[in-house]
One Martini backbone bead per residue (centre of mass of N, CA, C, O) as a GRO file, in nm:
protein
  444
    1MET     BB    1   0.473   1.174   1.080
    2ILE     BB    2   0.386   1.206   0.748
    3ILE     BB    3   0.351   1.532   0.604
    4SER     BB    4   0.160   1.681   0.319
    5PRO     BB    5   0.061   1.917   0.080
    6ALA     BB    6  -0.015   1.707  -0.148
    7PHE     BB    7  -0.304   1.631   0.018
    8ALA     BB    8  -0.444   1.886   0.022
    9GLY     BB    9  -0.790   1.875  -0.061
   10LYS     BB   10  -0.814   1.581  -0.102
   11ARG     BB   11  -0.956   1.262  -0.213
   12TYR     BB   12  -1.003   0.957  -0.013
   13ALA     BB   13  -1.011   0.604  -0.023
   14ILE     BB   14  -1.017   0.358   0.244
   15LEU     BB   15  -0.913   0.010   0.238
   16GLY     BB   16  -0.834  -0.063   0.530
   17LEU     BB   17  -0.737  -0.061   0.905
   18ALA     BB   18  -0.470  -0.138   0.951
   19ARG     BB   19  -0.162  -0.041   0.976
   20SER     BB   20  -0.137   0.103   0.696
   21GLY     BB   21  -0.422   0.230   0.693
   22MET     BB   22  -0.386   0.403   0.950
   23ALA     BB   23  -0.142   0.561   0.852
   24VAL     BB   24  -0.284   0.689   0.613
   25LEU     BB   25  -0.506   0.834   0.766
   26ASP     BB   26  -0.330   1.009   0.949
   27SER     BB   27  -0.170   1.154   0.727
   28LEU     BB   28  -0.405   1.269   0.555
   29HIS     BB   29  -0.549   1.422   0.777
   30ALA     BB   30  -0.303   1.601   0.866
   31SER     BB   31  -0.290   1.715   0.550
   32GLY     BB   32  -0.605   1.783   0.458
   33ALA     BB   33  -0.787   1.553   0.388
   34GLU     BB   34  -1.050   1.376   0.237
   35LEU     BB   35  -1.238   1.100   0.392
   36LEU     BB   36  -1.285   0.754   0.322
   37ALA     BB   37  -1.381   0.463   0.527
   38TRP     BB   38  -1.295   0.098   0.552
   39ASP     BB   39  -1.398  -0.192   0.752
   40ASN     BB   40  -1.507  -0.497   0.869
   41ARG     BB   41  -1.433  -0.372   1.141
   42GLU     BB   42  -1.607  -0.193   1.364
   43GLU     BB   43  -1.387  -0.084   1.561
   44LEU     BB   44  -1.227   0.063   1.336
   45ARG     BB   45  -1.443   0.248   1.233
   46GLU     BB   46  -1.498   0.393   1.505
   47SER     BB   47  -1.195   0.506   1.545
   48VAL     BB   48  -1.244   0.709   1.262
   49ALA     BB   49  -1.515   0.885   1.266
   50ASP     BB   50  -1.366   1.178   1.325
   51ARG     BB   51  -1.193   1.160   1.021
   52ALA     BB   52  -1.422   0.996   0.862
   53LEU     BB   53  -1.612   0.861   0.628
   54ILE     BB   54  -1.836   0.595   0.673
   55ALA     BB   55  -1.781   0.377   0.393
   56ASP     BB   56  -1.836   0.174   0.130
   57PRO     BB   57  -1.674   0.189  -0.170
   58LEU     BB   58  -1.866  -0.016  -0.324
   59GLU     BB   59  -2.127   0.193  -0.233
   60SER     BB   60  -1.981   0.441  -0.366
   61ASP     BB   61  -1.924   0.756  -0.500
   62LEU     BB   62  -1.589   0.813  -0.655
   63THR     BB   63  -1.616   1.045  -0.818
   64GLY     BB   64  -1.324   1.256  -0.798
   65TYR     BB   65  -1.127   1.097  -0.675
   66ASP     BB   66  -0.782   1.052  -0.632
   67ALA     BB   67  -0.807   0.777  -0.451
   68ILE     BB   68  -0.751   0.434  -0.376
   69VAL     BB   69  -0.658   0.292  -0.064
   70VAL     BB   70  -0.475  -0.007  -0.024
   71SER     BB   71  -0.386  -0.298   0.076
   72PRO     BB   72  -0.163  -0.543  -0.018
   73GLY     BB   73  -0.381  -0.774   0.067
   74VAL     BB   74  -0.543  -0.692  -0.174
   75PRO     BB   75  -0.681  -0.873  -0.440
   76LEU     BB   76  -0.688  -0.742  -0.757
   77ASN     BB   77  -0.775  -1.013  -0.920
   78SER     BB   78  -1.067  -1.043  -0.721
   79HIS     BB   79  -1.148  -0.777  -0.622
   80PRO     BB   80  -1.409  -0.544  -0.666
   81ILE     BB   81  -1.238  -0.276  -0.651
   82ALA     BB   82  -1.126  -0.280  -0.939
   83LEU     BB   83  -1.395  -0.232  -1.091
   84LYS     BB   84  -1.477   0.023  -0.939
   85ALA     BB   85  -1.237   0.200  -1.022
   86LYS     BB   86  -1.288   0.182  -1.325
   87ALA     BB   87  -1.578   0.299  -1.327
   88ASP     BB   88  -1.477   0.575  -1.158
   89ARG     BB   89  -1.188   0.663  -1.239
   90VAL     BB   90  -0.983   0.540  -1.010
   91PRO     BB   91  -0.704   0.503  -0.852
   92ILE     BB   92  -0.492   0.248  -0.728
   93ILE     BB   93  -0.324   0.256  -0.411
   94GLY     BB   94  -0.055   0.300  -0.182
   95ASP     BB   95   0.163   0.400   0.064
   96ILE     BB   96   0.411   0.425  -0.125
   97GLU     BB   97   0.289   0.631  -0.319
   98LEU     BB   98   0.245   0.849  -0.109
   99PHE     BB   99   0.538   0.880  -0.038
  100ALA     BB  100   0.630   0.965  -0.319
  101GLN     BB  101   0.446   1.227  -0.320
  102ALA     BB  102   0.592   1.347  -0.045
  103ARG     BB  103   0.903   1.398  -0.107
  104SER     BB  104   0.912   1.708  -0.191
  105SER     BB  105   0.851   1.788   0.134
  106LEU     BB  106   1.114   1.672   0.217
  107PRO     BB  107   1.398   1.636   0.317
  108SER     BB  108   1.683   1.567   0.205
  109HIS     BB  109   1.709   1.251   0.025
  110ARG     BB  110   1.706   0.888   0.017
  111VAL     BB  111   1.619   0.583  -0.176
  112VAL     BB  112   1.563   0.240  -0.099
  113GLY     BB  113   1.484  -0.046  -0.308
  114ILE     BB  114   1.365  -0.380  -0.209
  115THR     BB  115   1.354  -0.683  -0.399
  116GLY     BB  116   1.205  -1.011  -0.401
  117THR     BB  117   1.152  -1.329  -0.290
  118ASN     BB  118   1.430  -1.352  -0.130
  119GLY     BB  119   1.584  -1.157   0.141
  120LYS     BB  120   1.462  -0.873   0.197
  121SER     BB  121   1.470  -0.832   0.506
  122THR     BB  122   1.768  -0.879   0.560
  123THR     BB  123   1.876  -0.665   0.361
  124THR     BB  124   1.731  -0.423   0.475
  125ALA     BB  125   1.847  -0.445   0.764
  126LEU     BB  126   2.144  -0.429   0.676
  127VAL     BB  127   2.145  -0.155   0.544
  128HIS     BB  128   2.044  -0.006   0.793
  129HIS     BB  129   2.280  -0.088   0.978
  130ILE     BB  130   2.512   0.034   0.817
  131LEU     BB  131   2.415   0.324   0.823
  132GLU     BB  132   2.398   0.358   1.132
  133SER     BB  133   2.698   0.273   1.184
  134SER     BB  134   2.782   0.541   0.996
  135GLY     BB  135   2.583   0.790   1.084
  136ILE     BB  136   2.318   0.750   0.914
  137PRO     BB  137   2.017   0.843   0.863
  138ALA     BB  138   1.758   0.586   0.924
  139VAL     BB  139   1.490   0.397   0.772
  140MET     BB  140   1.247   0.133   0.785
  141GLY     BB  141   1.010  -0.006   0.538
  142GLY     BB  142   0.704  -0.132   0.428
  143ASN     BB  143   0.752  -0.482   0.468
  144ILE     BB  144   0.887  -0.346   0.731
  145GLY     BB  145   0.788  -0.266   1.012
  146LEU     BB  146   0.687   0.037   0.995
  147PRO     BB  147   0.504   0.241   0.850
  148ILE     BB  148   0.620   0.500   0.668
  149LEU     BB  149   0.399   0.723   0.745
  150SER     BB  150   0.450   0.682   1.073
  151GLN     BB  151   0.716   0.819   1.038
  152GLU     BB  152   0.965   1.019   1.085
  153PRO     BB  153   1.122   1.246   0.937
  154LEU     BB  154   1.412   1.296   0.800
  155PRO     BB  155   1.688   1.437   0.785
  156ALA     BB  156   1.915   1.566   0.618
  157GLY     BB  157   2.066   1.280   0.454
  158GLY     BB  158   1.874   1.062   0.455
  159VAL     BB  159   1.752   0.707   0.458
  160TYR     BB  160   1.520   0.515   0.284
  161VAL     BB  161   1.435   0.172   0.361
  162LEU     BB  162   1.270  -0.047   0.127
  163GLU     BB  163   1.051  -0.303   0.141
  164LEU     BB  164   0.926  -0.474  -0.162
  165SER     BB  165   0.656  -0.598  -0.277
  166SER     BB  166   0.466  -0.678  -0.539
  167TYR     BB  167   0.211  -0.547  -0.423
  168GLN     BB  168   0.336  -0.265  -0.376
  169ILE     BB  169   0.421  -0.215  -0.669
  170ASP     BB  170   0.133  -0.231  -0.790
  171LEU     BB  171   0.064   0.045  -0.600
  172THR     BB  172   0.295   0.185  -0.780
  173ALA     BB  173   0.414   0.482  -0.996
  174SER     BB  174   0.655   0.706  -0.848
  175LEU     BB  175   0.911   0.540  -0.742
  176ASP     BB  176   1.228   0.698  -0.727
  177CYS     BB  177   1.499   0.543  -0.675
  178ASP     BB  178   1.833   0.567  -0.603
  179VAL     BB  179   1.812   0.256  -0.512
  180ALA     BB  180   1.774  -0.058  -0.686
  181LEU     BB  181   1.679  -0.397  -0.579
  182LEU     BB  182   1.731  -0.731  -0.713
  183LEU     BB  183   1.767  -1.045  -0.589
  184ASN     BB  184   1.515  -1.235  -0.688
  185ILE     BB  185   1.331  -1.503  -0.883
  186SER     BB  186   1.055  -1.700  -0.774
  187PRO     BB  187   0.800  -1.887  -0.726
  188ASP     BB  188   0.514  -1.685  -0.617
  189HIS     BB  189   0.201  -1.580  -0.564
  190LEU     BB  190   0.012  -1.719  -0.801
  191ASP     BB  191  -0.279  -1.630  -0.697
  192ARG     BB  192  -0.219  -1.311  -0.803
  193TYR     BB  193  -0.126  -1.431  -1.088
  194ASP     BB  194  -0.071  -1.483  -1.444
  195GLY     BB  195   0.177  -1.618  -1.355
  196PHE     BB  196   0.522  -1.597  -1.348
  197ASP     BB  197   0.564  -1.362  -1.545
  198ALA     BB  198   0.383  -1.158  -1.390
  199TYR     BB  199   0.540  -1.161  -1.127
  200ALA     BB  200   0.812  -1.070  -1.246
  201ALA     BB  201   0.707  -0.802  -1.365
  202ALA     BB  202   0.636  -0.673  -1.095
  203LYS     BB  203   0.922  -0.652  -0.992
  204ALA     BB  204   1.045  -0.492  -1.246
  205ARG     BB  205   0.885  -0.216  -1.205
  206LEU     BB  206   1.088  -0.067  -1.029
  207PHE     BB  207   1.263   0.021  -1.294
  208ASP     BB  208   1.050   0.200  -1.442
  209MET     BB  209   1.086   0.436  -1.203
  210LEU     BB  210   1.376   0.495  -1.277
  211GLY     BB  211   1.623   0.700  -1.291
  212ALA     BB  212   1.893   0.755  -1.498
  213ASP     BB  213   2.089   0.842  -1.231
  214HIS     BB  214   2.039   0.571  -1.107
  215ALA     BB  215   2.049   0.261  -0.926
  216ALA     BB  216   2.091  -0.079  -1.051
  217ILE     BB  217   2.045  -0.397  -0.882
  218PHE     BB  218   2.174  -0.735  -0.941
  219ALA     BB  219   2.200  -1.065  -0.761
  220SER     BB  220   2.114  -1.286  -0.979
  221LYS     BB  221   2.101  -1.590  -1.204
  222ASP     BB  222   1.824  -1.602  -1.262
  223GLU     BB  223   1.617  -1.580  -1.524
  224LYS     BB  224   1.438  -1.328  -1.444
  225THR     BB  225   1.667  -1.144  -1.355
  226ARG     BB  226   1.817  -1.146  -1.627
  227LEU     BB  227   1.586  -1.026  -1.794
  228ALA     BB  228   1.573  -0.759  -1.642
  229LEU     BB  229   1.864  -0.676  -1.695
  230ASP     BB  230   1.861  -0.692  -2.007
  231GLY     BB  231   1.624  -0.496  -2.051
  232LEU     BB  232   1.761  -0.246  -1.925
  233ARG     BB  233   2.005  -0.238  -2.112
  234LYS     BB  234   1.853  -0.209  -2.385
  235LEU     BB  235   1.720   0.064  -2.322
  236GLY     BB  236   1.944   0.278  -2.197
  237ARG     BB  237   1.836   0.463  -1.952
  238VAL     BB  238   2.016   0.330  -1.740
  239GLN     BB  239   2.353   0.368  -1.633
  240ASN     BB  240   2.353   0.235  -1.330
  241ILE     BB  241   2.456  -0.097  -1.357
  242VAL     BB  242   2.453  -0.378  -1.124
  243ASP     BB  243   2.634  -0.694  -1.101
  244THR     BB  244   2.660  -0.936  -0.821
  245SER     BB  245   2.668  -1.250  -0.909
  246HIS     BB  246   3.012  -1.253  -0.925
  247ARG     BB  247   3.070  -1.165  -0.651
  248GLU     BB  248   3.327  -1.151  -0.394
  249ILE     BB  249   3.340  -1.207  -0.031
  250ALA     BB  250   3.524  -1.197   0.244
  251GLY     BB  251   3.436  -1.317   0.591
  252GLN     BB  252   3.173  -1.484   0.674
  253ALA     BB  253   3.268  -1.630   0.938
  254GLY     BB  254   3.237  -1.328   1.092
  255TRP     BB  255   2.904  -1.358   1.034
  256PRO     BB  256   2.678  -1.507   1.232
  257SER     BB  257   2.397  -1.380   1.084
  258LEU     BB  258   2.537  -1.471   0.773
  259GLN     BB  259   2.465  -1.760   0.688
  260GLY     BB  260   2.505  -1.884   0.393
  261PRO     BB  261   2.456  -1.835   0.055
  262HIS     BB  262   2.219  -1.634   0.080
  263ASN     BB  263   2.366  -1.435   0.281
  264LEU     BB  264   2.593  -1.367   0.092
  265GLN     BB  265   2.414  -1.239  -0.121
  266ASN     BB  266   2.291  -1.027   0.066
  267ALA     BB  267   2.556  -0.888   0.145
  268ILE     BB  268   2.651  -0.809  -0.139
  269ALA     BB  269   2.402  -0.637  -0.202
  270ALA     BB  270   2.431  -0.439   0.036
  271ILE     BB  271   2.705  -0.333  -0.045
  272ALA     BB  272   2.615  -0.214  -0.318
  273VAL     BB  273   2.420  -0.012  -0.200
  274VAL     BB  274   2.618   0.152  -0.014
  275GLU     BB  275   2.815   0.221  -0.241
  276ALA     BB  276   2.603   0.386  -0.406
  277LEU     BB  277   2.594   0.590  -0.144
  278GLY     BB  278   2.930   0.612  -0.059
  279LEU     BB  279   3.046   0.379   0.084
  280THR     BB  280   3.289   0.199   0.257
  281GLU     BB  281   3.461  -0.067   0.378
  282ALA     BB  282   3.517   0.070   0.655
  283GLN     BB  283   3.200   0.075   0.706
  284TRP     BB  284   3.071  -0.219   0.628
  285ARG     BB  285   3.238  -0.447   0.760
  286PRO     BB  286   3.177  -0.415   1.069
  287ALA     BB  287   2.859  -0.448   1.031
  288LEU     BB  288   2.850  -0.751   0.960
  289ALA     BB  289   2.943  -0.854   1.246
  290SER     BB  290   2.704  -0.683   1.414
  291PHE     BB  291   2.478  -0.827   1.294
  292ALA     BB  292   2.174  -0.975   1.435
  293GLY     BB  293   1.935  -0.997   1.275
  294LEU     BB  294   1.629  -1.183   1.237
  295PRO     BB  295   1.353  -1.306   1.312
  296HIS     BB  296   1.313  -1.620   1.155
  297ARG     BB  297   1.621  -1.570   1.018
  298MET     BB  298   1.860  -1.750   1.100
  299GLU     BB  299   1.811  -1.789   1.410
  300ARG     BB  300   1.986  -1.792   1.705
  301VAL     BB  301   1.848  -1.941   1.983
  302ALA     BB  302   2.054  -2.183   2.074
  303GLU     BB  303   2.305  -2.346   2.300
  304ALA     BB  304   2.352  -2.704   2.360
  305GLY     BB  305   2.575  -2.949   2.384
  306GLY     BB  306   2.695  -2.834   2.099
  307ILE     BB  307   2.406  -2.736   1.999
  308LEU     BB  308   2.240  -2.574   1.735
  309PHE     BB  309   1.964  -2.346   1.717
  310VAL     BB  310   1.758  -2.276   1.422
  311ASN     BB  311   1.541  -2.009   1.302
  312ASP     BB  312   1.363  -2.049   0.969
  313SER     BB  313   1.045  -1.982   0.932
  314LYS     BB  314   1.054  -1.786   0.672
  315ALA     BB  315   1.086  -2.049   0.505
  316THR     BB  316   0.816  -2.086   0.262
  317ASN     BB  317   1.024  -2.216   0.053
  318PRO     BB  318   1.256  -2.399  -0.118
  319ALA     BB  319   1.436  -2.155  -0.214
  320SER     BB  320   1.499  -2.070   0.095
  321THR     BB  321   1.594  -2.347   0.216
  322GLY     BB  322   1.835  -2.445   0.057
  323PRO     BB  323   2.056  -2.238   0.161
  324ALA     BB  324   2.022  -2.315   0.460
  325LEU     BB  325   2.152  -2.603   0.414
  326GLY     BB  326   2.437  -2.455   0.333
  327ALA     BB  327   2.537  -2.342   0.626
  328TYR     BB  328   2.571  -2.649   0.726
  329PRO     BB  329   2.711  -2.978   0.756
  330LYS     BB  330   2.512  -3.066   1.020
  331ILE     BB  331   2.165  -3.154   0.988
  332HIS     BB  332   1.856  -3.110   1.157
  333TRP     BB  333   1.554  -3.123   0.972
  334ILE     BB  334   1.277  -2.906   0.985
  335LEU     BB  335   0.972  -2.981   0.802
  336GLY     BB  336   0.678  -2.813   0.698
  337GLY     BB  337   0.322  -2.778   0.604
  338LEU     BB  338   0.209  -2.568   0.359
  339PRO     BB  339   0.234  -2.637   0.043
  340LYS     BB  340   0.355  -2.480  -0.274
  341SER     BB  341   0.466  -2.764  -0.367
  342ASP     BB  342   0.582  -3.094  -0.516
  343SER     BB  343   0.883  -2.978  -0.444
  344LEU     BB  344   1.262  -2.999  -0.356
  345ALA     BB  345   1.480  -2.905  -0.567
  346GLU     BB  346   1.634  -2.664  -0.412
  347CYS     BB  347   1.743  -2.878  -0.184
  348GLU     BB  348   1.912  -3.113  -0.313
  349PRO     BB  349   2.216  -2.991  -0.314
  350PHE     BB  350   2.200  -3.024   0.035
  351TYR     BB  351   2.167  -3.322   0.147
  352GLN     BB  352   2.461  -3.376   0.258
  353ASN     BB  353   2.389  -3.197   0.529
  354VAL     BB  354   2.179  -3.419   0.613
  355VAL     BB  355   2.122  -3.632   0.874
  356ARG     BB  356   1.809  -3.548   0.939
  357ALA     BB  357   1.455  -3.568   0.902
  358TYR     BB  358   1.151  -3.369   1.007
  359THR     BB  359   0.812  -3.398   0.979
  360ILE     BB  360   0.541  -3.162   0.930
  361GLY     BB  361   0.230  -3.154   0.868
  362GLU     BB  362   0.075  -3.169   0.563
  363ALA     BB  363   0.361  -3.232   0.408
  364GLY     BB  364   0.477  -3.492   0.528
  365PRO     BB  365   0.413  -3.725   0.321
  366LEU     BB  366   0.543  -3.589   0.076
  367PHE     BB  367   0.833  -3.548   0.198
  368GLN     BB  368   0.892  -3.841   0.253
  369LYS     BB  369   0.896  -3.928  -0.045
  370LEU     BB  370   1.114  -3.721  -0.147
  371LEU     BB  371   1.342  -3.824   0.074
  372ALA     BB  372   1.351  -4.097  -0.003
  373GLY     BB  373   1.687  -4.215  -0.041
  374HIS     BB  374   1.851  -3.949   0.073
  375VAL     BB  375   1.728  -3.924   0.371
  376PRO     BB  376   1.663  -3.947   0.679
  377VAL     BB  377   1.317  -4.000   0.804
  378GLU     BB  378   1.066  -3.841   1.015
  379SER     BB  379   0.748  -3.864   1.151
  380CYS     BB  380   0.583  -3.595   1.356
  381GLU     BB  381   0.375  -3.340   1.284
  382MET     BB  382   0.491  -3.200   1.541
  383MET     BB  383   0.706  -2.978   1.672
  384LEU     BB  384   0.787  -3.102   1.944
  385THR     BB  385   0.858  -3.379   1.834
  386ALA     BB  386   1.082  -3.286   1.642
  387VAL     BB  387   1.268  -3.156   1.855
  388GLN     BB  388   1.302  -3.400   2.037
  389ARG     BB  389   1.427  -3.592   1.823
  390ALA     BB  390   1.659  -3.413   1.734
  391ALA     BB  391   1.789  -3.379   2.016
  392ALA     BB  392   1.837  -3.684   2.064
  393ASN     BB  393   2.022  -3.724   1.791
  394ALA     BB  394   2.219  -3.515   1.845
  395ALA     BB  395   2.545  -3.381   1.810
  396PRO     BB  396   2.815  -3.237   1.856
  397GLY     BB  397   2.823  -2.982   1.594
  398GLU     BB  398   2.528  -2.970   1.543
  399VAL     BB  399   2.212  -2.884   1.371
  400ILE     BB  400   1.896  -2.736   1.445
  401LEU     BB  401   1.663  -2.688   1.170
  402LEU     BB  402   1.419  -2.452   1.093
  403SER     BB  403   1.307  -2.516   0.743
  404PRO     BB  404   1.002  -2.568   0.592
  405ALA     BB  405   0.914  -2.496   0.283
  406CYS     BB  406   0.649  -2.351   0.407
  407ALA     BB  407   0.366  -2.276   0.503
  408SER     BB  408   0.173  -2.224   0.822
  409PHE     BB  409  -0.161  -2.257   0.794
  410ASP     BB  410  -0.219  -2.547   0.917
  411GLN     BB  411  -0.102  -2.465   1.239
  412PHE     BB  412  -0.056  -2.149   1.190
  413ARG     BB  413  -0.092  -1.813   1.162
  414ASP     BB  414   0.228  -1.783   1.123
  415PHE     BB  415   0.567  -1.773   1.110
  416GLU     BB  416   0.598  -1.657   1.395
  417ALA     BB  417   0.441  -1.874   1.549
  418ARG     BB  418   0.622  -2.104   1.459
  419GLY     BB  419   0.889  -1.992   1.575
  420ASN     BB  420   0.787  -1.975   1.870
  421CYS     BB  421   0.737  -2.277   1.900
  422PHE     BB  422   1.029  -2.358   1.862
  423ARG     BB  423   1.146  -2.209   2.101
  424CYS     BB  424   0.981  -2.356   2.318
  425ALA     BB  425   1.087  -2.638   2.246
  426VAL     BB  426   1.382  -2.580   2.305
  427THR     BB  427   1.352  -2.507   2.601
  428SER     BB  428   1.235  -2.780   2.685
  429VAL     BB  429   1.476  -2.972   2.601
  430ILE     BB  430   1.687  -2.834   2.775
  431GLU     BB  431   1.546  -2.857   3.057
  432LYS     BB  432   1.508  -3.191   3.016
  433GLY     BB  433   1.766  -3.324   2.877
  434VAL     BB  434   1.735  -3.443   2.568
  435ILE     BB  435   2.007  -3.405   2.467
  436GLY     BB  436   2.146  -3.693   2.330
  437SER     BB  437   1.973  -3.946   2.433
  438ALA     BB  438   1.997  -4.143   2.195
  439LYS     BB  439   2.304  -4.168   2.205
  440GLY     BB  440   2.314  -4.273   2.493
  441GLU     BB  441   2.150  -4.531   2.450
  442ALA     BB  442   2.335  -4.655   2.235
  443MET     BB  443   2.587  -4.676   2.424
  444ARG     BB  444   2.428  -4.861   2.639
   0.00000   0.00000   0.00000
């Protein structure tokens, strides 16, 4: 884990003892800090009783504490810890801010910070893959993989690649990235912010912490990303500003795990990041072809009977599903779940690629109405039914794509569980020989 003298002798209250909270507790305790900790789950409280005072910070006097450390999942706009921190005059921070404070005691290194509404995980993993393929020590953390404080410090010359959600940036005040990347901004998580402008401003705060000699990269042409780019230019504080929204890179057909216009944007952004770190085309181009991708993000699950099955369960809003529909010319599209909006506007430019759509979940009736008259659509309700019907209808050369444009919480615990259900359904239809059965019946 990361241990730092910056924490020695200080006092911290930790609210939440899930993965990041436990990593925070381990790091701070090993660094010699005095800790108060709390979680609603008794078993987690008991597991740390030998290292921390167990008490609810909402019922404790925190005057004089150096910080309250909370999980990014704690909604600061509604949780009473925000008022408690203000009353006791204690800052609220997260594990990324602690990492920022520990940097001065780590071996010489650089930090990449990647944020945006869509594509963060794929781009973070791709940057990490390119660095490792080039022989550069690297780890990834933040909103992906293991909590950053639980990982071993890198040797001199290493690069920390951090995926940063708006929630994590909200809890961070001093993370000066060597390279900061904003991929895009579209409406999301509006239950946590006072409107879209506030959400966009949270993303743009990553650049407020950026040193004048470091690199700022902007990858999209959307309105809020352009406003952030223009605002940084007008300030004139950061000298190295890169706009990749007009850049073109050839060769995408040879990158099997980076298909679709969104993944081309992700790849171009990742290239800009590693070039800002000093890498050359001879280093990054081979890595694009060998990148295996991430589970549930345009994941090639199986191919049978000339039909490709792709799991894009992570596409939880129409803005991320739209480009997925642009990845292949003939798609049987499985969509639905818990809708985040009453529109599929971002998907409309790609309807010509959809052979047929299959709706599932709570959004099924809404999406049927939105798609009527544009593409053939079947109401399936359940995942297995949708996969069975799509497999029966599909022809060789076509793609069955799960890209829900919705949250998963109506039927599944999370997008991973939804993607795993899709995988199981795919295995089932392949084993039972369902593929192309409707086409076969029609021919008979």
